[in-house]
């Protein structure tokens, strides 16, 4: 029987998170299995195992009952994970027995966060390699969601607290200190009331608004929704007595370092 030629595919994703956070999803068993669940947000099927050490077991149970099996070859914190990969019981369908191929994940810091590159190689045909690419792209998307969520959720409450405090602060120095914690220096702001490209410009718009709002305050008006470093933030402007003057929603984009990099504001209807 003629052996299969070696083939390989390479795919990559950029994640809005620092490499230190992304690495935990390659080096922690629970976090690794979370993004290797085939359905977004679903628990990994029972029986899946990941042992983050050289020689450690890799076993991913698929929803259809197929299993991917292999073992960890290399674990180089915080930038490289290598493990073997193959299938049971459907070896005939895939051409790859347990541990027959090799999967390498490398992390690289980039201005947008972390670039994760996956290379899958081994004794398989070009067609078999290509057939794996959509699946690996799916898993990398799962990794991007999970890592960005963990990275930005950790600071979201404090950042929004500083942001809303800055929007209500009349003292210029105090407002500048709050914005310095919450916002990137080159924050881009586009709202019905402001077009700013720096923290200083944004602070000036806030000051102008406060002069016209009297004692009204800007407040969080619901639960923020976070994904991939973007966040939907509902807000309202209310009088001291609690009467709502107007509502809206901000779309925030966070920089990988955690500060707000961009704000686009949508006014409420009615």
PDB file of N, CA and C in Angstrom, residues 63 65 141 169 181 219 233 267:
ATOM      1  N   UNK A  63     -19.620  15.960  18.646  1.00  0.00           N
ATOM      2  CA  UNK A  63     -21.053  15.729  18.847  1.00  0.00           C
ATOM      3  C   UNK A  63     -21.579  14.484  18.138  1.00  0.00           C
ATOM      4  N   UNK A  65     -20.059  11.673  17.877  1.00  0.00           N
ATOM      5  CA  UNK A  65     -19.476  10.475  18.455  1.00  0.00           C
ATOM      6  C   UNK A  65     -18.064  10.200  18.010  1.00  0.00           C
ATOM      7  N   UNK A 141     -11.969  30.557  15.700  1.00  0.00           N
ATOM      8  CA  UNK A 141     -12.975  31.577  16.012  1.00  0.00           C
ATOM      9  C   UNK A 141     -13.496  31.399  17.432  1.00  0.00           C
ATOM     10  N   UNK A 169     -18.332  64.508  35.228  1.00  0.00           N
ATOM     11  CA  UNK A 169     -17.378  65.254  36.055  1.00  0.00           C
ATOM     12  C   UNK A 169     -17.161  66.672  35.500  1.00  0.00           C
ATOM     13  N   UNK A 181      -7.744  56.710  32.612  1.00  0.00           N
ATOM     14  CA  UNK A 181      -7.874  55.310  33.003  1.00  0.00           C
ATOM     15  C   UNK A 181      -8.775  54.545  32.029  1.00  0.00           C
ATOM     16  N   UNK A 219     -25.944  57.766  32.789  1.00  0.00           N
ATOM     17  CA  UNK A 219     -25.924  56.534  33.578  1.00  0.00           C
ATOM     18  C   UNK A 219     -25.992  55.309  32.672  1.00  0.00           C
ATOM     19  N   UNK A 233     -23.298  49.159  24.977  1.00  0.00           N
ATOM     20  CA  UNK A 233     -23.529  49.745  26.295  1.00  0.00           C
ATOM     21  C   UNK A 233     -24.750  50.664  26.239  1.00  0.00           C
ATOM     22  N   UNK A 267     -28.392  57.271  19.128  1.00  0.00           N
ATOM     23  CA  UNK A 267     -29.468  57.797  19.972  1.00  0.00           C
ATOM     24  C   UNK A 267     -30.650  56.856  19.987  1.00  0.00           C
TER      25      UNK A 267
END
